[in-house]
C-alpha cells in the first residue's frame, strides 16, 4: 500500500489523468443506461424492421438521401422533429428506427423524440455507413423517377431491401 502512495506522489499528473478518464467513462455508461432509446446493430435493425414493422426515418441530408437510403425509409429533417409536425406525431405509438449518415445525428434525434413522448425508439449504430459496410441493400432513385434497389456495389439486385 505504501508503494501505491509513493507512486501517486511521484506521478500526480498521470494519476489525475487516470481519475478524469475513469470519471468520464463512468458518466458515459450511466448516461447510456438511463437513456430511453436503444442502439441497434444492422442485424438487429433488419429484425426490428421485419418483425416489428418499424418505420425507418432517415435524418441524412437531402443529397445523401438521394444517393441511397434504406428501402422504405422516409426522409426527415432534424428541424422537423417537433410537436407541431402532424405526420410525425401520428407515428408516436409505432416502433421507429432512426438512421443518418454515421449515427451521430440519429442519437440526438432520439433524445428529441423521447421528449415528445415516443416510447419505441431505436438508432442504427454506425448509420448508413455501417449499413453499406455490411453490404445491406439500399434504394437509389433512377433518373426516370423510379427507384432502383441494389447493394452498395451492384447496379440492380433482386433483393427486396431489408426484408430478408
PDB file of N, CA and C in Angstrom, residues 5-75:
ATOM      1  N   UNK A   5       0.953   4.800  -2.641  1.00  0.00           N
ATOM      2  CA  UNK A   5       1.023   6.220  -2.276  1.00  0.00           C
ATOM      3  C   UNK A   5       2.314   6.853  -2.800  1.00  0.00           C
ATOM      4  N   UNK A   6       3.371   6.086  -2.808  1.00  0.00           N
ATOM      5  CA  UNK A   6       4.635   6.578  -3.348  1.00  0.00           C
ATOM      6  C   UNK A   6       4.500   6.840  -4.848  1.00  0.00           C
ATOM      7  N   UNK A   7       3.839   5.918  -5.560  1.00  0.00           N
ATOM      8  CA  UNK A   7       3.606   6.086  -6.999  1.00  0.00           C
ATOM      9  C   UNK A   7       2.768   7.333  -7.259  1.00  0.00           C
ATOM     10  N   UNK A   8       1.678   7.490  -6.488  1.00  0.00           N
ATOM     11  CA  UNK A   8       0.806   8.656  -6.637  1.00  0.00           C
ATOM     12  C   UNK A   8       1.591   9.944  -6.394  1.00  0.00           C
ATOM     13  N   UNK A   9       2.444   9.935  -5.376  1.00  0.00           N
ATOM     14  CA  UNK A   9       3.258  11.111  -5.069  1.00  0.00           C
ATOM     15  C   UNK A   9       4.238  11.466  -6.166  1.00  0.00           C
ATOM     16  N   UNK A  10       4.769  10.459  -6.844  1.00  0.00           N
ATOM     17  CA  UNK A  10       5.754  10.699  -7.892  1.00  0.00           C
ATOM     18  C   UNK A  10       5.118  11.006  -9.254  1.00  0.00           C
ATOM     19  N   UNK A  11       3.842  10.623  -9.442  1.00  0.00           N
ATOM     20  CA  UNK A  11       3.185  10.774 -10.746  1.00  0.00           C
ATOM     21  C   UNK A  11       1.798  11.417 -10.601  1.00  0.00           C
ATOM     22  N   UNK A  12       1.703  12.628 -10.078  1.00  0.00           N
ATOM     23  CA  UNK A  12       0.382  13.231  -9.851  1.00  0.00           C
ATOM     24  C   UNK A  12      -0.390  13.494 -11.149  1.00  0.00           C
ATOM     25  N   UNK A  13       0.280  13.886 -12.227  1.00  0.00           N
ATOM     26  CA  UNK A  13      -0.420  14.148 -13.481  1.00  0.00           C
ATOM     27  C   UNK A  13      -0.964  12.859 -14.095  1.00  0.00           C
ATOM     28  N   UNK A  14      -0.192  11.820 -14.026  1.00  0.00           N
ATOM     29  CA  UNK A  14      -0.630  10.529 -14.558  1.00  0.00           C
ATOM     30  C   UNK A  14      -1.846  10.016 -13.787  1.00  0.00           C
ATOM     31  N   UNK A  15      -1.793  10.088 -12.481  1.00  0.00           N
ATOM     32  CA  UNK A  15      -2.907   9.628 -11.644  1.00  0.00           C
ATOM     33  C   UNK A  15      -4.120  10.531 -11.853  1.00  0.00           C
ATOM     34  N   UNK A  16      -3.894  11.831 -11.949  1.00  0.00           N
ATOM     35  CA  UNK A  16      -5.003  12.761 -12.197  1.00  0.00           C
ATOM     36  C   UNK A  16      -5.685  12.483 -13.521  1.00  0.00           C
ATOM     37  N   UNK A  17      -4.899  12.237 -14.557  1.00  0.00           N
ATOM     38  CA  UNK A  17      -5.458  11.887 -15.861  1.00  0.00           C
ATOM     39  C   UNK A  17      -6.260  10.602 -15.803  1.00  0.00           C
ATOM     40  N   UNK A  18      -5.754   9.621 -15.089  1.00  0.00           N
ATOM     41  CA  UNK A  18      -6.466   8.354 -14.928  1.00  0.00           C
ATOM     42  C   UNK A  18      -7.809   8.566 -14.235  1.00  0.00           C
ATOM     43  N   UNK A  19      -7.829   9.378 -13.195  1.00  0.00           N
ATOM     44  CA  UNK A  19      -9.072   9.646 -12.457  1.00  0.00           C
ATOM     45  C   UNK A  19     -10.085  10.350 -13.364  1.00  0.00           C
ATOM     46  N   UNK A  20      -9.632  11.307 -14.157  1.00  0.00           N
ATOM     47  CA  UNK A  20     -10.530  12.021 -15.072  1.00  0.00           C
ATOM     48  C   UNK A  20     -11.103  11.065 -16.110  1.00  0.00           C
ATOM     49  N   UNK A  21     -10.279  10.238 -16.718  1.00  0.00           N
ATOM     50  CA  UNK A  21     -10.749   9.281 -17.717  1.00  0.00           C
ATOM     51  C   UNK A  21     -11.726   8.288 -17.093  1.00  0.00           C
ATOM     52  N   UNK A  22     -11.426   7.818 -15.917  1.00  0.00           N
ATOM     53  CA  UNK A  22     -12.312   6.889 -15.227  1.00  0.00           C
ATOM     54  C   UNK A  22     -13.664   7.541 -14.931  1.00  0.00           C
ATOM     55  N   UNK A  23     -13.651   8.790 -14.473  1.00  0.00           N
ATOM     56  CA  UNK A  23     -14.901   9.502 -14.187  1.00  0.00           C
ATOM     57  C   UNK A  23     -15.726   9.693 -15.465  1.00  0.00           C
ATOM     58  N   UNK A  24     -15.074  10.047 -16.562  1.00  0.00           N
ATOM     59  CA  UNK A  24     -15.789  10.210 -17.824  1.00  0.00           C
ATOM     60  C   UNK A  24     -16.386   8.890 -18.310  1.00  0.00           C
ATOM     61  N   UNK A  25     -15.663   7.820 -18.142  1.00  0.00           N
ATOM     62  CA  UNK A  25     -16.158   6.504 -18.529  1.00  0.00           C
ATOM     63  C   UNK A  25     -17.389   6.126 -17.714  1.00  0.00           C
ATOM     64  N   UNK A  26     -17.353   6.354 -16.422  1.00  0.00           N
ATOM     65  CA  UNK A  26     -18.499   6.050 -15.556  1.00  0.00           C
ATOM     66  C   UNK A  26     -19.692   6.912 -15.949  1.00  0.00           C
ATOM     67  N   UNK A  27     -19.470   8.199 -16.205  1.00  0.00           N
ATOM     68  CA  UNK A  27     -20.573   9.088 -16.599  1.00  0.00           C
ATOM     69  C   UNK A  27     -21.183   8.655 -17.928  1.00  0.00           C
ATOM     70  N   UNK A  28     -20.354   8.256 -18.872  1.00  0.00           N
ATOM     71  CA  UNK A  28     -20.847   7.801 -20.173  1.00  0.00           C
ATOM     72  C   UNK A  28     -21.713   6.554 -20.021  1.00  0.00           C
ATOM     73  N   UNK A  29     -21.251   5.613 -19.251  1.00  0.00           N
ATOM     74  CA  UNK A  29     -22.009   4.378 -19.060  1.00  0.00           C
ATOM     75  C   UNK A  29     -23.313   4.625 -18.302  1.00  0.00           C
ATOM     76  N   UNK A  30     -23.294   5.480 -17.313  1.00  0.00           N
ATOM     77  CA  UNK A  30     -24.528   5.812 -16.592  1.00  0.00           C
ATOM     78  C   UNK A  30     -25.522   6.500 -17.518  1.00  0.00           C
ATOM     79  N   UNK A  31     -25.045   7.397 -18.367  1.00  0.00           N
ATOM     80  CA  UNK A  31     -25.912   8.050 -19.346  1.00  0.00           C
ATOM     81  C   UNK A  31     -26.501   7.055 -20.331  1.00  0.00           C
ATOM     82  N   UNK A  32     -25.705   6.099 -20.765  1.00  0.00           N
ATOM     83  CA  UNK A  32     -26.196   5.073 -21.689  1.00  0.00           C
ATOM     84  C   UNK A  32     -27.276   4.225 -21.052  1.00  0.00           C
ATOM     85  N   UNK A  33     -27.113   3.921 -19.773  1.00  0.00           N
ATOM     86  CA  UNK A  33     -28.103   3.090 -19.089  1.00  0.00           C
ATOM     87  C   UNK A  33     -29.407   3.842 -18.821  1.00  0.00           C
ATOM     88  N   UNK A  34     -29.331   5.156 -18.674  1.00  0.00           N
ATOM     89  CA  UNK A  34     -30.524   5.953 -18.373  1.00  0.00           C
ATOM     90  C   UNK A  34     -31.312   6.363 -19.605  1.00  0.00           C
ATOM     91  N   UNK A  35     -30.711   6.332 -20.776  1.00  0.00           N
ATOM     92  CA  UNK A  35     -31.433   6.803 -21.953  1.00  0.00           C
ATOM     93  C   UNK A  35     -32.621   5.895 -22.245  1.00  0.00           C
ATOM     94  N   UNK A  36     -33.618   6.450 -22.882  1.00  0.00           N
ATOM     95  CA  UNK A  36     -34.869   5.730 -23.102  1.00  0.00           C
ATOM     96  C   UNK A  36     -35.015   5.254 -24.542  1.00  0.00           C
ATOM     97  N   UNK A  37     -33.918   5.098 -25.226  1.00  0.00           N
ATOM     98  CA  UNK A  37     -33.917   4.537 -26.563  1.00  0.00           C
ATOM     99  C   UNK A  37     -32.753   3.564 -26.642  1.00  0.00           C
ATOM    100  N   UNK A  38     -32.777   2.704 -27.655  1.00  0.00           N
ATOM    101  CA  UNK A  38     -31.696   1.731 -27.749  1.00  0.00           C
ATOM    102  C   UNK A  38     -30.961   1.865 -29.071  1.00  0.00           C
ATOM    103  N   UNK A  39     -29.732   1.430 -29.051  1.00  0.00           N
ATOM    104  CA  UNK A  39     -28.885   1.442 -30.230  1.00  0.00           C
ATOM    105  C   UNK A  39     -28.861   0.021 -30.781  1.00  0.00           C
ATOM    106  N   UNK A  40     -28.975  -0.104 -32.104  1.00  0.00           N
ATOM    107  CA  UNK A  40     -29.043  -1.428 -32.727  1.00  0.00           C
ATOM    108  C   UNK A  40     -27.948  -1.611 -33.770  1.00  0.00           C
ATOM    109  N   UNK A  41     -27.484  -2.845 -33.866  1.00  0.00           N
ATOM    110  CA  UNK A  41     -26.591  -3.210 -34.964  1.00  0.00           C
ATOM    111  C   UNK A  41     -27.440  -3.338 -36.222  1.00  0.00           C
ATOM    112  N   UNK A  42     -26.798  -3.515 -37.362  1.00  0.00           N
ATOM    113  CA  UNK A  42     -27.558  -3.646 -38.596  1.00  0.00           C
ATOM    114  C   UNK A  42     -28.426  -4.907 -38.594  1.00  0.00           C
ATOM    115  N   UNK A  43     -27.921  -5.992 -38.028  1.00  0.00           N
ATOM    116  CA  UNK A  43     -28.712  -7.223 -37.953  1.00  0.00           C
ATOM    117  C   UNK A  43     -29.955  -7.014 -37.078  1.00  0.00           C
ATOM    118  N   UNK A  44     -29.773  -6.389 -35.934  1.00  0.00           N
ATOM    119  CA  UNK A  44     -30.914  -6.103 -35.061  1.00  0.00           C
ATOM    120  C   UNK A  44     -31.902  -5.165 -35.751  1.00  0.00           C
ATOM    121  N   UNK A  45     -31.380  -4.207 -36.526  1.00  0.00           N
ATOM    122  CA  UNK A  45     -32.247  -3.258 -37.232  1.00  0.00           C
ATOM    123  C   UNK A  45     -33.099  -3.966 -38.287  1.00  0.00           C
ATOM    124  N   UNK A  46     -32.492  -4.891 -39.024  1.00  0.00           N
ATOM    125  CA  UNK A  46     -33.253  -5.647 -40.029  1.00  0.00           C
ATOM    126  C   UNK A  46     -34.370  -6.426 -39.349  1.00  0.00           C
ATOM    127  N   UNK A  47     -34.065  -7.055 -38.224  1.00  0.00           N
ATOM    128  CA  UNK A  47     -35.089  -7.792 -37.480  1.00  0.00           C
ATOM    129  C   UNK A  47     -36.171  -6.851 -36.956  1.00  0.00           C
ATOM    130  N   UNK A  48     -35.789  -5.678 -36.500  1.00  0.00           N
ATOM    131  CA  UNK A  48     -36.735  -4.681 -35.987  1.00  0.00           C
ATOM    132  C   UNK A  48     -37.673  -4.216 -37.101  1.00  0.00           C
ATOM    133  N   UNK A  49     -37.115  -4.025 -38.296  1.00  0.00           N
ATOM    134  CA  UNK A  49     -37.937  -3.617 -39.436  1.00  0.00           C
ATOM    135  C   UNK A  49     -38.895  -4.736 -39.827  1.00  0.00           C
ATOM    136  N   UNK A  50     -38.389  -5.946 -39.896  1.00  0.00           N
ATOM    137  CA  UNK A  50     -39.199  -7.072 -40.361  1.00  0.00           C
ATOM    138  C   UNK A  50     -40.213  -7.557 -39.322  1.00  0.00           C
ATOM    139  N   UNK A  51     -39.787  -7.748 -38.100  1.00  0.00           N
ATOM    140  CA  UNK A  51     -40.665  -8.321 -37.070  1.00  0.00           C
ATOM    141  C   UNK A  51     -41.629  -7.306 -36.480  1.00  0.00           C
ATOM    142  N   UNK A  52     -41.123  -6.108 -36.210  1.00  0.00           N
ATOM    143  CA  UNK A  52     -41.948  -5.112 -35.527  1.00  0.00           C
ATOM    144  C   UNK A  52     -42.543  -4.088 -36.483  1.00  0.00           C
ATOM    145  N   UNK A  53     -42.252  -4.234 -37.777  1.00  0.00           N
ATOM    146  CA  UNK A  53     -42.733  -3.302 -38.793  1.00  0.00           C
ATOM    147  C   UNK A  53     -42.365  -1.863 -38.437  1.00  0.00           C
ATOM    148  N   UNK A  54     -41.106  -1.670 -38.083  1.00  0.00           N
ATOM    149  CA  UNK A  54     -40.612  -0.354 -37.677  1.00  0.00           C
ATOM    150  C   UNK A  54     -40.620   0.624 -38.845  1.00  0.00           C
ATOM    151  N   UNK A  55     -40.913   1.868 -38.531  1.00  0.00           N
ATOM    152  CA  UNK A  55     -40.848   2.948 -39.503  1.00  0.00           C
ATOM    153  C   UNK A  55     -39.411   3.467 -39.483  1.00  0.00           C
ATOM    154  N   UNK A  56     -38.790   3.539 -40.648  1.00  0.00           N
ATOM    155  CA  UNK A  56     -37.407   3.999 -40.741  1.00  0.00           C
ATOM    156  C   UNK A  56     -37.417   5.474 -41.126  1.00  0.00           C
ATOM    157  N   UNK A  57     -36.868   6.303 -40.259  1.00  0.00           N
ATOM    158  CA  UNK A  57     -36.732   7.730 -40.537  1.00  0.00           C
ATOM    159  C   UNK A  57     -35.258   8.026 -40.809  1.00  0.00           C
ATOM    160  N   UNK A  58     -34.982   8.536 -41.992  1.00  0.00           N
ATOM    161  CA  UNK A  58     -33.611   8.846 -42.393  1.00  0.00           C
ATOM    162  C   UNK A  58     -33.373  10.337 -42.188  1.00  0.00           C
ATOM    163  N   UNK A  59     -32.446  10.670 -41.307  1.00  0.00           N
ATOM    164  CA  UNK A  59     -32.151  12.053 -40.955  1.00  0.00           C
ATOM    165  C   UNK A  59     -30.981  12.621 -41.745  1.00  0.00           C
ATOM    166  N   UNK A  60     -30.556  11.919 -42.780  1.00  0.00           N
ATOM    167  CA  UNK A  60     -29.452  12.384 -43.613  1.00  0.00           C
ATOM    168  C   UNK A  60     -29.877  13.628 -44.383  1.00  0.00           C
ATOM    169  N   UNK A  61     -28.903  14.332 -44.925  1.00  0.00           N
ATOM    170  CA  UNK A  61     -29.210  15.487 -45.762  1.00  0.00           C
ATOM    171  C   UNK A  61     -29.946  14.997 -47.008  1.00  0.00           C
ATOM    172  N   UNK A  62     -30.620  15.914 -47.677  1.00  0.00           N
ATOM    173  CA  UNK A  62     -31.375  15.552 -48.882  1.00  0.00           C
ATOM    174  C   UNK A  62     -30.456  14.944 -49.941  1.00  0.00           C
ATOM    175  N   UNK A  63     -29.257  15.491 -50.073  1.00  0.00           N
ATOM    176  CA  UNK A  63     -28.314  14.963 -51.070  1.00  0.00           C
ATOM    177  C   UNK A  63     -27.881  13.543 -50.711  1.00  0.00           C
ATOM    178  N   UNK A  64     -27.597  13.298 -49.429  1.00  0.00           N
ATOM    179  CA  UNK A  64     -27.210  11.954 -49.004  1.00  0.00           C
ATOM    180  C   UNK A  64     -28.366  10.977 -49.171  1.00  0.00           C
ATOM    181  N   UNK A  65     -29.582  11.423 -48.874  1.00  0.00           N
ATOM    182  CA  UNK A  65     -30.761  10.567 -49.022  1.00  0.00           C
ATOM    183  C   UNK A  65     -30.933  10.171 -50.484  1.00  0.00           C
ATOM    184  N   UNK A  66     -30.709  11.100 -51.393  1.00  0.00           N
ATOM    185  CA  UNK A  66     -30.845  10.812 -52.819  1.00  0.00           C
ATOM    186  C   UNK A  66     -29.763   9.860 -53.323  1.00  0.00           C
ATOM    187  N   UNK A  67     -28.592   9.871 -52.699  1.00  0.00           N
ATOM    188  CA  UNK A  67     -27.516   8.955 -53.105  1.00  0.00           C
ATOM    189  C   UNK A  67     -27.841   7.514 -52.748  1.00  0.00           C
ATOM    190  N   UNK A  68     -28.660   7.320 -51.731  1.00  0.00           N
ATOM    191  CA  UNK A  68     -29.040   5.977 -51.335  1.00  0.00           C
ATOM    192  C   UNK A  68     -29.559   5.964 -49.917  1.00  0.00           C
ATOM    193  N   UNK A  69     -30.585   5.139 -49.675  1.00  0.00           N
ATOM    194  CA  UNK A  69     -31.171   5.033 -48.345  1.00  0.00           C
ATOM    195  C   UNK A  69     -31.772   3.648 -48.151  1.00  0.00           C
ATOM    196  N   UNK A  70     -32.057   3.306 -46.929  1.00  0.00           N
ATOM    197  CA  UNK A  70     -32.665   2.020 -46.608  1.00  0.00           C
ATOM    198  C   UNK A  70     -34.022   1.949 -47.296  1.00  0.00           C
ATOM    199  N   UNK A  71     -34.324   0.802 -47.855  1.00  0.00           N
ATOM    200  CA  UNK A  71     -35.582   0.613 -48.562  1.00  0.00           C
ATOM    201  C   UNK A  71     -36.750   0.932 -47.630  1.00  0.00           C
ATOM    202  N   UNK A  72     -37.622   1.800 -48.082  1.00  0.00           N
ATOM    203  CA  UNK A  72     -38.805   2.174 -47.302  1.00  0.00           C
ATOM    204  C   UNK A  72     -38.572   3.303 -46.320  1.00  0.00           C
ATOM    205  N   UNK A  73     -37.354   3.821 -46.254  1.00  0.00           N
ATOM    206  CA  UNK A  73     -37.052   4.900 -45.310  1.00  0.00           C
ATOM    207  C   UNK A  73     -37.741   6.188 -45.751  1.00  0.00           C
ATOM    208  N   UNK A  74     -38.145   6.951 -44.758  1.00  0.00           N
ATOM    209  CA  UNK A  74     -38.758   8.255 -45.015  1.00  0.00           C
ATOM    210  C   UNK A  74     -37.733   9.334 -44.671  1.00  0.00           C
ATOM    211  N   UNK A  75     -37.568  10.309 -45.568  1.00  0.00           N
ATOM    212  CA  UNK A  75     -36.639  11.389 -45.228  1.00  0.00           C
ATOM    213  C   UNK A  75     -37.251  12.280 -44.151  1.00  0.00           C
TER     214      UNK A  75
END
